[in-house]
PDB file of C-alpha atoms in Angstrom:
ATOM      1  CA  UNK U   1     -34.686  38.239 -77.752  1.00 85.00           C
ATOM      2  CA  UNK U   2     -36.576  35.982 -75.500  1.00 93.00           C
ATOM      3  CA  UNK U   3     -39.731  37.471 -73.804  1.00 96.00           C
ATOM      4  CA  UNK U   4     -42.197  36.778 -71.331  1.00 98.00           C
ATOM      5  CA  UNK U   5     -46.037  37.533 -71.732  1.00 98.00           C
ATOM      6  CA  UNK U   6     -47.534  38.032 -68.068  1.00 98.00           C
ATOM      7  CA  UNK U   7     -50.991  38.908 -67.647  1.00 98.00           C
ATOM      8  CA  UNK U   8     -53.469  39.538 -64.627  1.00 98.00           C
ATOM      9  CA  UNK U   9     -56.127  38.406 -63.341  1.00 98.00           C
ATOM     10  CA  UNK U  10     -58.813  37.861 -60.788  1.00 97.00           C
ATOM     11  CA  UNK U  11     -62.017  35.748 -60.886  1.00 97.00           C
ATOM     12  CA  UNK U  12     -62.920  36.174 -64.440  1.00 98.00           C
ATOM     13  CA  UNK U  13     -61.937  33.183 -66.110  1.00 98.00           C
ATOM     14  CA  UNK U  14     -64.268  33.359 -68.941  1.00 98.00           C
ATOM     15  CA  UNK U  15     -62.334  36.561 -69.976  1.00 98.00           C
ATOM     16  CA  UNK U  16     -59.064  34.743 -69.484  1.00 98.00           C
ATOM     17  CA  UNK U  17     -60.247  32.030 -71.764  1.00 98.00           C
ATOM     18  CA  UNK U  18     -60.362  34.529 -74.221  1.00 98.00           C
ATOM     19  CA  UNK U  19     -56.914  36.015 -73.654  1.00 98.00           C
ATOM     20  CA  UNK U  20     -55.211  33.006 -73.532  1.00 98.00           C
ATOM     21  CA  UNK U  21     -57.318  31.993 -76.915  1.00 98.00           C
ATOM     22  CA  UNK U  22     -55.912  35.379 -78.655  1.00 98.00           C
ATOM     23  CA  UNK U  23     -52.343  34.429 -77.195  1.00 98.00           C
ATOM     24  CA  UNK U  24     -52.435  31.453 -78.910  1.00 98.00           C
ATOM     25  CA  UNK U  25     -53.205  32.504 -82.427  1.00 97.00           C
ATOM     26  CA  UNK U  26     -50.313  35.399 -82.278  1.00 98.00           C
ATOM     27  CA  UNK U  27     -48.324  35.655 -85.386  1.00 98.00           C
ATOM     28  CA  UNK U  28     -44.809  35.610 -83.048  1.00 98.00           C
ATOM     29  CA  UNK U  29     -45.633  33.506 -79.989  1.00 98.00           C
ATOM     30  CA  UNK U  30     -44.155  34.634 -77.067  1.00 98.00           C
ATOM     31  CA  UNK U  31     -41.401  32.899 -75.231  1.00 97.00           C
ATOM     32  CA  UNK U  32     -43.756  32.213 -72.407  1.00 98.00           C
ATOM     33  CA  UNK U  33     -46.929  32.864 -71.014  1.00 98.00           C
ATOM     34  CA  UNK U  34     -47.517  33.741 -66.705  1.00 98.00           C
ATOM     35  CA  UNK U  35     -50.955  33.919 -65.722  1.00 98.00           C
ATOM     36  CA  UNK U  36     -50.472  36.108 -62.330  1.00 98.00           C
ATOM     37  CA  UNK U  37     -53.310  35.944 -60.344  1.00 98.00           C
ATOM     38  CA  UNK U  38     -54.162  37.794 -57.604  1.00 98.00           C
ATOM     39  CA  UNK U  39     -55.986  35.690 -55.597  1.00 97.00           C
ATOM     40  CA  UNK U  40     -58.628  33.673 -57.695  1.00 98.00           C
ATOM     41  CA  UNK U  41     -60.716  30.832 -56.867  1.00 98.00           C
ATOM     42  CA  UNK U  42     -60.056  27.322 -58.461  1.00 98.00           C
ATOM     43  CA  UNK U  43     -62.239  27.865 -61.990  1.00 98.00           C
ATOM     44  CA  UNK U  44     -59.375  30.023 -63.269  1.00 98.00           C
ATOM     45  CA  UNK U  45     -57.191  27.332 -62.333  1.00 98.00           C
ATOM     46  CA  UNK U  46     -58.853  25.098 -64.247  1.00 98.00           C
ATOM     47  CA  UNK U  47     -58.452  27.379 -66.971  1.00 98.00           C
ATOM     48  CA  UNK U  48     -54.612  27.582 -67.085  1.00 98.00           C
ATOM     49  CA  UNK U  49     -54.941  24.108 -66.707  1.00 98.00           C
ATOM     50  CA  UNK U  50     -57.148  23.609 -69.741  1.00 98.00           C
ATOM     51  CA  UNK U  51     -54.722  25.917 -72.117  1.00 98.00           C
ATOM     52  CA  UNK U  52     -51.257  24.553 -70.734  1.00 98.00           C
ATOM     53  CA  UNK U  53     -51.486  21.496 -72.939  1.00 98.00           C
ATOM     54  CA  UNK U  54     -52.359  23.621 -76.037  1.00 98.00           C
ATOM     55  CA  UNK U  55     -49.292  26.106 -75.597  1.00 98.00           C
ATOM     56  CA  UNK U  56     -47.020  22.953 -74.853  1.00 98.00           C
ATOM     57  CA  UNK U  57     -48.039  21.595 -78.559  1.00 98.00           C
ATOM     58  CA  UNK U  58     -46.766  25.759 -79.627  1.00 97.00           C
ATOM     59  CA  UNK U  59     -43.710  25.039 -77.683  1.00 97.00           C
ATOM     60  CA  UNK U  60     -44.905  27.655 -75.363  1.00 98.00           C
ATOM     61  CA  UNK U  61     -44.933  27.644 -71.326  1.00 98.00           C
ATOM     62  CA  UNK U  62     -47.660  28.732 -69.466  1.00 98.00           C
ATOM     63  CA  UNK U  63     -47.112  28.918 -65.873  1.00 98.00           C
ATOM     64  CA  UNK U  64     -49.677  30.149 -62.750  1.00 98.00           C
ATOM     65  CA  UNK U  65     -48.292  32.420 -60.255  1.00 98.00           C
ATOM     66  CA  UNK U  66     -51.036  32.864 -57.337  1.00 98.00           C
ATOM     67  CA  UNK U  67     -51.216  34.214 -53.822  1.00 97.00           C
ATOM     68  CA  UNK U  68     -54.237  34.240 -51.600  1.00 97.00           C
ATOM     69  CA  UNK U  69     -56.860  36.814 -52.147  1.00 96.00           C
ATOM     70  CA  UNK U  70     -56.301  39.549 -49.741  1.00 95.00           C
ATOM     71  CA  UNK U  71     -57.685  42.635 -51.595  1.00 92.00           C
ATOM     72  CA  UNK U  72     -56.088  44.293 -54.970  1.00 93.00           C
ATOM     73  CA  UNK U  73     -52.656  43.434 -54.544  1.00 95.00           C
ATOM     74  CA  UNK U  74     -51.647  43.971 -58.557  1.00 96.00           C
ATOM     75  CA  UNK U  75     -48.382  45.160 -57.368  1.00 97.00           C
ATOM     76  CA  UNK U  76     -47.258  42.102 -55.406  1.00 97.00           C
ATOM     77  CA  UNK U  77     -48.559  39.111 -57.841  1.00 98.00           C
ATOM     78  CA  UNK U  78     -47.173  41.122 -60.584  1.00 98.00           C
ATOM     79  CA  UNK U  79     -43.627  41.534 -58.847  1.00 98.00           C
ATOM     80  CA  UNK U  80     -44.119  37.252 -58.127  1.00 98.00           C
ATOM     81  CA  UNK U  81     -44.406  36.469 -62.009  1.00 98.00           C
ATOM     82  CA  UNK U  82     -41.625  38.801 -62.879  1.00 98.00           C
ATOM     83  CA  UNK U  83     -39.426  36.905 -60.032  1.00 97.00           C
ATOM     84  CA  UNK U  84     -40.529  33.261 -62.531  1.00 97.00           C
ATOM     85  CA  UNK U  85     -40.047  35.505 -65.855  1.00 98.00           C
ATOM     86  CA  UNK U  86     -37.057  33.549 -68.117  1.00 97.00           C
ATOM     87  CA  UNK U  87     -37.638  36.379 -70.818  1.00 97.00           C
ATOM     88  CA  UNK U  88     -35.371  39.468 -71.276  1.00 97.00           C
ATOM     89  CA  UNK U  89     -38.439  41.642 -72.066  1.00 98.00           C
ATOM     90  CA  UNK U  90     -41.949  41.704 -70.870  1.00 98.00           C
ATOM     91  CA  UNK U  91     -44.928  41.950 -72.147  1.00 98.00           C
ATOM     92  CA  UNK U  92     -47.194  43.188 -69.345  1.00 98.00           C
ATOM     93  CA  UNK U  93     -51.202  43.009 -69.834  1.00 98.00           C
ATOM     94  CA  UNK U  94     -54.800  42.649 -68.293  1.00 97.00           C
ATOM     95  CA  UNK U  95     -56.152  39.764 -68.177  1.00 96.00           C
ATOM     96  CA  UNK U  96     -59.430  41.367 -69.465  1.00 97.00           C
ATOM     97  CA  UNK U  97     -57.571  42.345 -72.679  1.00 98.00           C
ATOM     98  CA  UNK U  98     -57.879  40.409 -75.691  1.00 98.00           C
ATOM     99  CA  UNK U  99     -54.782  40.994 -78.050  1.00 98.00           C
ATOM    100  CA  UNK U 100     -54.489  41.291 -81.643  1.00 98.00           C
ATOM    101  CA  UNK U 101     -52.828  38.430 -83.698  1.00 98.00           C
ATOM    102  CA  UNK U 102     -49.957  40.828 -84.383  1.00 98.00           C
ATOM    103  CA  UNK U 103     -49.475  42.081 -80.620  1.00 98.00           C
ATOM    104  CA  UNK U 104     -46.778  40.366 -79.536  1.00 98.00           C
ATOM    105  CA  UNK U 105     -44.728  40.871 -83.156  1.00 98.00           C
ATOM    106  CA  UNK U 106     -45.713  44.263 -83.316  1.00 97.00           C
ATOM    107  CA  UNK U 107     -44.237  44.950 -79.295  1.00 98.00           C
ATOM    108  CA  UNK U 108     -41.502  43.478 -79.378  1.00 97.00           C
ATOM    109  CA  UNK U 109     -40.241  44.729 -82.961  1.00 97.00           C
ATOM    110  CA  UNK U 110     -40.603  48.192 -81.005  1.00 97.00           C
ATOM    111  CA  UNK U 111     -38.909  47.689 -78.226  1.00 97.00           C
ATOM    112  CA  UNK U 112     -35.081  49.390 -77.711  1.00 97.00           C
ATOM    113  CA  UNK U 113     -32.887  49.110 -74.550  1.00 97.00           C
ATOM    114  CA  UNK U 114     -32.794  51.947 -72.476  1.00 97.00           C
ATOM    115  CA  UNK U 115     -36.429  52.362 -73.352  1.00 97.00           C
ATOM    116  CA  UNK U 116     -40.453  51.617 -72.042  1.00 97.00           C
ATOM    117  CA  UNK U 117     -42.893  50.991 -74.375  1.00 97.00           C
ATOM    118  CA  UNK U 118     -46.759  52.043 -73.078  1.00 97.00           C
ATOM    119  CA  UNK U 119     -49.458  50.764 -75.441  1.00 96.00           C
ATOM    120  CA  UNK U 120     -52.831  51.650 -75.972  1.00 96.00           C
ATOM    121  CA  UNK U 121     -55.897  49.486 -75.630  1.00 96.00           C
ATOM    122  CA  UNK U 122     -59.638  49.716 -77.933  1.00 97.00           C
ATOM    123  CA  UNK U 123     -62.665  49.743 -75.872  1.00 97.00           C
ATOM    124  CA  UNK U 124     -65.681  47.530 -76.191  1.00 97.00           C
ATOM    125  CA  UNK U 125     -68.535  48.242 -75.449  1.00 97.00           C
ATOM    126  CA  UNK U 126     -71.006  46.055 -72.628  1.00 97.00           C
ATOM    127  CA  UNK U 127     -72.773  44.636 -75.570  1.00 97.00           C
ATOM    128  CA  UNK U 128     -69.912  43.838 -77.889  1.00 97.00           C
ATOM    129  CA  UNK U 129     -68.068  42.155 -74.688  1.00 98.00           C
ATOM    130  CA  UNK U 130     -71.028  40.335 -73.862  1.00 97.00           C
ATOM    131  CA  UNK U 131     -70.787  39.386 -77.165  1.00 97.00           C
ATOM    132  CA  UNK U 132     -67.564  38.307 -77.428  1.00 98.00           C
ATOM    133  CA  UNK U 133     -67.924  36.535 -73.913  1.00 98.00           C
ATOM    134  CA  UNK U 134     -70.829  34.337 -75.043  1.00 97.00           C
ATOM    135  CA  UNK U 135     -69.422  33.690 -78.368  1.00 97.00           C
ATOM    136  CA  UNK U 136     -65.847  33.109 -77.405  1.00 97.00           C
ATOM    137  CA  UNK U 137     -64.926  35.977 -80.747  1.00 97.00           C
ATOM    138  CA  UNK U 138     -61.504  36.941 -80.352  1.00 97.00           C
ATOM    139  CA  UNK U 139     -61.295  39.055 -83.417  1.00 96.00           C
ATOM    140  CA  UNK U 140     -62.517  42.547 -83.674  1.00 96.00           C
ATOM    141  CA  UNK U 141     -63.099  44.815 -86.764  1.00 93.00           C
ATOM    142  CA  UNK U 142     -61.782  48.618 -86.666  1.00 93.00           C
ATOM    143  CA  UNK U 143     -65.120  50.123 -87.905  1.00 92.00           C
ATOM    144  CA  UNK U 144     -67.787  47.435 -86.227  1.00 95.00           C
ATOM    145  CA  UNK U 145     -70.328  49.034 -84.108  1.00 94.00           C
ATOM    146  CA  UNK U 146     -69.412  48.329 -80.129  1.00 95.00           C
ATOM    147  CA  UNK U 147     -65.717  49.836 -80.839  1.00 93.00           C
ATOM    148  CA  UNK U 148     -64.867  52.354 -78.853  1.00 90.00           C
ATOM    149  CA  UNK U 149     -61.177  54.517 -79.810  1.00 89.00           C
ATOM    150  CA  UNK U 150     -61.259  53.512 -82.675  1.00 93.00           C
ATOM    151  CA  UNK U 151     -57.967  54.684 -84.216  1.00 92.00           C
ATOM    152  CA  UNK U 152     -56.233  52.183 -81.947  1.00 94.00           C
ATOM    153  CA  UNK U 153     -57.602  49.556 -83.729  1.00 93.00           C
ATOM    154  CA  UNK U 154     -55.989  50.157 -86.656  1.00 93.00           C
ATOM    155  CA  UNK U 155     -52.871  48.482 -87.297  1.00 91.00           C
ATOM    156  CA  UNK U 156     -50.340  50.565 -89.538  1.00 92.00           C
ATOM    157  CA  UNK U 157     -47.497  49.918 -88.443  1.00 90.00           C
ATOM    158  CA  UNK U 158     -45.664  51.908 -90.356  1.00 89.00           C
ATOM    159  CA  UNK U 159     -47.068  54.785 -88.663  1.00 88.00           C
ATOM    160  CA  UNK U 160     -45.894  53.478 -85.132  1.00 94.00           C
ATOM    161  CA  UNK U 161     -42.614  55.492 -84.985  1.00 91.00           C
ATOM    162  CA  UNK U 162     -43.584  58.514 -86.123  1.00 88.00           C
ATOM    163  CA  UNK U 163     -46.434  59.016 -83.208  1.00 93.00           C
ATOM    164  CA  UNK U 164     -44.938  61.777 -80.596  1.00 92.00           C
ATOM    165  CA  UNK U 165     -44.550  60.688 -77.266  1.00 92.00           C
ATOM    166  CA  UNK U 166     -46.327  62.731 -74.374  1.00 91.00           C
ATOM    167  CA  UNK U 167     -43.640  64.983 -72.603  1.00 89.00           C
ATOM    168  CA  UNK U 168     -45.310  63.981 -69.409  1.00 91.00           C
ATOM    169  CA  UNK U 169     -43.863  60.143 -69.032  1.00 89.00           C
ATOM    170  CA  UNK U 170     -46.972  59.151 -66.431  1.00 92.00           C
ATOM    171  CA  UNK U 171     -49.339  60.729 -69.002  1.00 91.00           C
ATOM    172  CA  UNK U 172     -51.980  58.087 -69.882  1.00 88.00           C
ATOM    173  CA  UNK U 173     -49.974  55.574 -68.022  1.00 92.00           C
ATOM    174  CA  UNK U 174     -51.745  51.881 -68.001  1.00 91.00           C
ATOM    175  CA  UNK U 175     -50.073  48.676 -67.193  1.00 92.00           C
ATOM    176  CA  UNK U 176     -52.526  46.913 -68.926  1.00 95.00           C
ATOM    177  CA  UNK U 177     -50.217  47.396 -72.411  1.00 98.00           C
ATOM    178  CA  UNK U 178     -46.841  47.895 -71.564  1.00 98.00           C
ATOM    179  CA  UNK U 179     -43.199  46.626 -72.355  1.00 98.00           C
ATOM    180  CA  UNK U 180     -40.087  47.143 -70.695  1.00 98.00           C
ATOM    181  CA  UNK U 181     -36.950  44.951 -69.791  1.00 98.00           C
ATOM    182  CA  UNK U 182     -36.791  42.777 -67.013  1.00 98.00           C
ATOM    183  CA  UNK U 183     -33.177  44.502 -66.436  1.00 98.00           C
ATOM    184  CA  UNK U 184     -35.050  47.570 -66.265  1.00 98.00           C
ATOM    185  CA  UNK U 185     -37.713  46.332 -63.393  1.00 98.00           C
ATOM    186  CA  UNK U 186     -34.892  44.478 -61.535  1.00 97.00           C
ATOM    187  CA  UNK U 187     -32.937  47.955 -61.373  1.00 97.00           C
ATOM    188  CA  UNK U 188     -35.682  49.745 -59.751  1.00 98.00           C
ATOM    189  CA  UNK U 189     -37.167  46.466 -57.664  1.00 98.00           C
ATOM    190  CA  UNK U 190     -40.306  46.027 -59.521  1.00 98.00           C
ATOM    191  CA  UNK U 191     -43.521  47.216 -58.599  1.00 97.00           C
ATOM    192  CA  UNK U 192     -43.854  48.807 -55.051  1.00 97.00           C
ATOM    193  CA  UNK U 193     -45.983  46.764 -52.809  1.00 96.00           C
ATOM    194  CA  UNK U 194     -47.160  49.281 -50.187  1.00 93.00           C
ATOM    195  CA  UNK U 195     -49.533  49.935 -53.147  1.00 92.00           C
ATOM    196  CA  UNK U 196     -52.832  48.416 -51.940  1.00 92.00           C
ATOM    197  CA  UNK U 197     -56.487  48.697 -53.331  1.00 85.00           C
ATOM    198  CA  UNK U 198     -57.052  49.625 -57.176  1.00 85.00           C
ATOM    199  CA  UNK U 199     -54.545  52.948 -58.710  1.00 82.00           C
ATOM    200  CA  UNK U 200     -51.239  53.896 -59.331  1.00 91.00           C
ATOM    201  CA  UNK U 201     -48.824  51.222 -58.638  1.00 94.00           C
ATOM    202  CA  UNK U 202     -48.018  51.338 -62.784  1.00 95.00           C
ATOM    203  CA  UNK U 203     -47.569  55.205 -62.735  1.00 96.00           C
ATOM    204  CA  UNK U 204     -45.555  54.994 -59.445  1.00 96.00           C
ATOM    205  CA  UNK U 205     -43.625  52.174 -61.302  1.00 97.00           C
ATOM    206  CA  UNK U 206     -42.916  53.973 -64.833  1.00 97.00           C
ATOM    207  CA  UNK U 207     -41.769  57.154 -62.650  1.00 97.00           C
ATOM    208  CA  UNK U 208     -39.119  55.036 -60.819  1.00 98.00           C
ATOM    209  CA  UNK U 209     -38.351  54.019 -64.177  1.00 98.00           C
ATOM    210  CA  UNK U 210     -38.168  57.363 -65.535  1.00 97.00           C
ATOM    211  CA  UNK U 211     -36.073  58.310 -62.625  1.00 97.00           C
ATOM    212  CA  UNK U 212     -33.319  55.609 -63.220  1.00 97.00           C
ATOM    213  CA  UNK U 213     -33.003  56.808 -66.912  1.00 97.00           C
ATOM    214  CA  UNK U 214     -35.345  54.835 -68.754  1.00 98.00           C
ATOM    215  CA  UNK U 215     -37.054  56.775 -71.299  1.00 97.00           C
ATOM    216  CA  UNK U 216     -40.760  55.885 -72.461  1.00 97.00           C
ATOM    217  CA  UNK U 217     -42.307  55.434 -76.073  1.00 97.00           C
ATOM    218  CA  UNK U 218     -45.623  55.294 -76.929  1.00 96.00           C
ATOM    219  CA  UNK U 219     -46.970  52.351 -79.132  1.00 97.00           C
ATOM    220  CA  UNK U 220     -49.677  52.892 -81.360  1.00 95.00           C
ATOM    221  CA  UNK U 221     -50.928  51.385 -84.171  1.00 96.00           C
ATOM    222  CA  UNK U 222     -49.215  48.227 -83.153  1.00 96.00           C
ATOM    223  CA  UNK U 223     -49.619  46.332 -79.815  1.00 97.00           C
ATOM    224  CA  UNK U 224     -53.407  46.411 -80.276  1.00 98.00           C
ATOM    225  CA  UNK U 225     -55.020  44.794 -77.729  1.00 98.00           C
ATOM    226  CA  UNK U 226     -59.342  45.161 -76.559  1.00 98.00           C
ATOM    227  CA  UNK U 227     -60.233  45.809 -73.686  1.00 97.00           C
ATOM    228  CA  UNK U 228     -63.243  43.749 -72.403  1.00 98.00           C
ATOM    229  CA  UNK U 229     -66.569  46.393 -70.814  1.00 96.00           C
ATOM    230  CA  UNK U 230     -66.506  45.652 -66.820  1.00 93.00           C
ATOM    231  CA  UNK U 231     -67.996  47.714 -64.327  1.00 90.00           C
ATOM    232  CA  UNK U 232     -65.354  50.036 -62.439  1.00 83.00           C
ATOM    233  CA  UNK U 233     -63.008  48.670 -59.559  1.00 80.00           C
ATOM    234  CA  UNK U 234     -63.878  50.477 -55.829  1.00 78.00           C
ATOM    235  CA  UNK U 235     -61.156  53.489 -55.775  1.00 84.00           C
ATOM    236  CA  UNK U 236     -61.237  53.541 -52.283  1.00 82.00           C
ATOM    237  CA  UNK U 237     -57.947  53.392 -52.105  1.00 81.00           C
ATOM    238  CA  UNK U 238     -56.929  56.275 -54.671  1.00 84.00           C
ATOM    239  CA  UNK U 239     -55.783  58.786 -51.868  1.00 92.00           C
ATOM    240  CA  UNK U 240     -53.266  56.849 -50.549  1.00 93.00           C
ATOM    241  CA  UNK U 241     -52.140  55.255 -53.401  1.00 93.00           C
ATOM    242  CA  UNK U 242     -51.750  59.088 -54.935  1.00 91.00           C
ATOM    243  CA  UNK U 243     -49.813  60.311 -52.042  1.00 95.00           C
ATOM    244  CA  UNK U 244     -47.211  57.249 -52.539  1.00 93.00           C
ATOM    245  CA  UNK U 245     -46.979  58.570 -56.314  1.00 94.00           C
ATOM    246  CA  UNK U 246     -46.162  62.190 -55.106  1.00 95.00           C
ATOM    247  CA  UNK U 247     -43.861  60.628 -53.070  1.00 95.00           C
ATOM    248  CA  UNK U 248     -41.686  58.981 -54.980  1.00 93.00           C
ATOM    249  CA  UNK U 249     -41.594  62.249 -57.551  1.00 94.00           C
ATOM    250  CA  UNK U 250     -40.981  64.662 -55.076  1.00 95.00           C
ATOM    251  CA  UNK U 251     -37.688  62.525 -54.030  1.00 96.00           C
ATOM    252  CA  UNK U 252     -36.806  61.298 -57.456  1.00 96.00           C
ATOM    253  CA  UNK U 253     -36.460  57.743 -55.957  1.00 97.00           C
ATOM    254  CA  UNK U 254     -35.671  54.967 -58.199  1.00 97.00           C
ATOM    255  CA  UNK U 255     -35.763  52.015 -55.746  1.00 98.00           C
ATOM    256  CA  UNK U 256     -38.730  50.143 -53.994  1.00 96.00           C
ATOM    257  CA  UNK U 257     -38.517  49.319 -50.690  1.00 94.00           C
ATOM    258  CA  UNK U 258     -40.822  46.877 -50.572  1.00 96.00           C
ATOM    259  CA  UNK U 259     -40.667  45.486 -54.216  1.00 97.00           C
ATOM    260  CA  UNK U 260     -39.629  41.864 -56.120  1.00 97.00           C
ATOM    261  CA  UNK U 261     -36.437  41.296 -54.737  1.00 96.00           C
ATOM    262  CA  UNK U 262     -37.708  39.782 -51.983  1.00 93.00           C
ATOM    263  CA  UNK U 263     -38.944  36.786 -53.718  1.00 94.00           C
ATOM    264  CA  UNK U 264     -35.767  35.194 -55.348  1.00 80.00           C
ATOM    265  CA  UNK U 265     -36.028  33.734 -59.203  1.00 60.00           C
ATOM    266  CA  UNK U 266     -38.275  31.277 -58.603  1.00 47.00           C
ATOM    267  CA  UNK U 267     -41.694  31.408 -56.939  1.00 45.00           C
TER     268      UNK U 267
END
């Protein structure tokens, strides 16, 4: 199975150093590595830039999707670097999240066709991420102080299959750790672009999924992955972005009107 790590971002390079860093170091490299960025000004550039040579040596593409900044548009750069994914499955994540040497192996030894995979993330706190910032640390102990949900930083994986799914498929829903088949996103047109401003567009995606007959599993225990502190994003936004949700659940759609097919294979 080929896959395809893409991760987002916007204006934060310093944490993408870090995500690229732990990306680097995995114990099964992914196929490829897309940076989608939603807008950012040249220093994360200059980051992708920096790495590319260093996941060439791996045997490892990194590519830059980008658009111009014109507000959160997570749907739309995400649907661009799925239109450049070679991979069969992806590997979706923040670019704020730094992964666990055994996050890719761990993913993709989960995944099954017909299925979604949602992972779950450890929080640290603004002092450990400060930390981690300054010192460019890209390994994290279960039980160190700054460690927030702790049990997802343990990896038994082992334990990984026998961890119930929640009956509700949008139930903790974050596309910040999730895997699913690029067959799967093409058959419901990727992520829906009317979504604009920070919420929903990954629930709104999974229940399109959901609808088309793709059932989700829950990964934990594996796919570990920290999640940087940052303030909040404006949720401005959230009203309209939750009425597009009910939407799409009250007609059990499965298609996006305004989703990735728009832009082709290459971009």
């Amino acid at each position: 199975m080929r896959h395809s790590l893409v991760l987002t971002t916007y204006n934060w390079p310093a944490a993408l150093d870090l995500v690229l860093a732990s990306a680097l170091h995995q114990t099964e490299l992914p196929g490829e590595v897309i940076v989608a960025d939603d807008g950012s000004g040249e220093p994360t550039a200059e980051v992708v830039l920096r790495f590319a040579p260093r996941f060439a040596r791996q045997g490892v593409a990194l590519h830059h999707v980008w658009h111009a900044d014109e507000g959160f548009r997570a749907a739309a750069i995400r649907n661009r670097a799925l239109a450049r994914a070679a991979g069969d499955y992806i590997l979706l994540i923040d670019g704020d999240c730094i992964l666990h040497p055994d996050f890719v192996r761990s993913h993709v030894a989960f995944a099954h066709v017909g299925q979604f995979v949602q992972g779950t993330r450890v929080l640290l706190s603004e002092a450990r991420a400060k930390r981690a910032l300054a010192g460019g640390e890209t390994r994290f102990g279960a039980l160190e102080p700054g460690i927030g949900n702790r049990a997802n930083a343990m990896a038994l994986g082992w334990l990984s299959p026998l961890v119930p799914t929640p009956r509700d498929p949008l139930k903790g829903v974050r596309s910040c750790n999730m895997g699913f088949w690029l067959a799967d996103a093409k058959r419901v047109n990727g992520f829906n672009e009317q979504f604009v401003g920070w919420g929903r567009e990954d629930s709104e995606f999974v229940a399109r999924l959901v609808n088309a007959g793709v059932r989700r599993r829950k990964l934990k225990f594996g796919g570990i992955m920290y999640h940087l502190w940052h303030p909040e994003r404006p949720r401005d936004a959230l009203d309209t972005n939750d009425a597009l949700l009910d939407a799409v659940r009250r007609a059990n759609a499965v298609w996006a009107e305004d989703g990735m097919d728009k832009y082709g294979r290459t971009v």
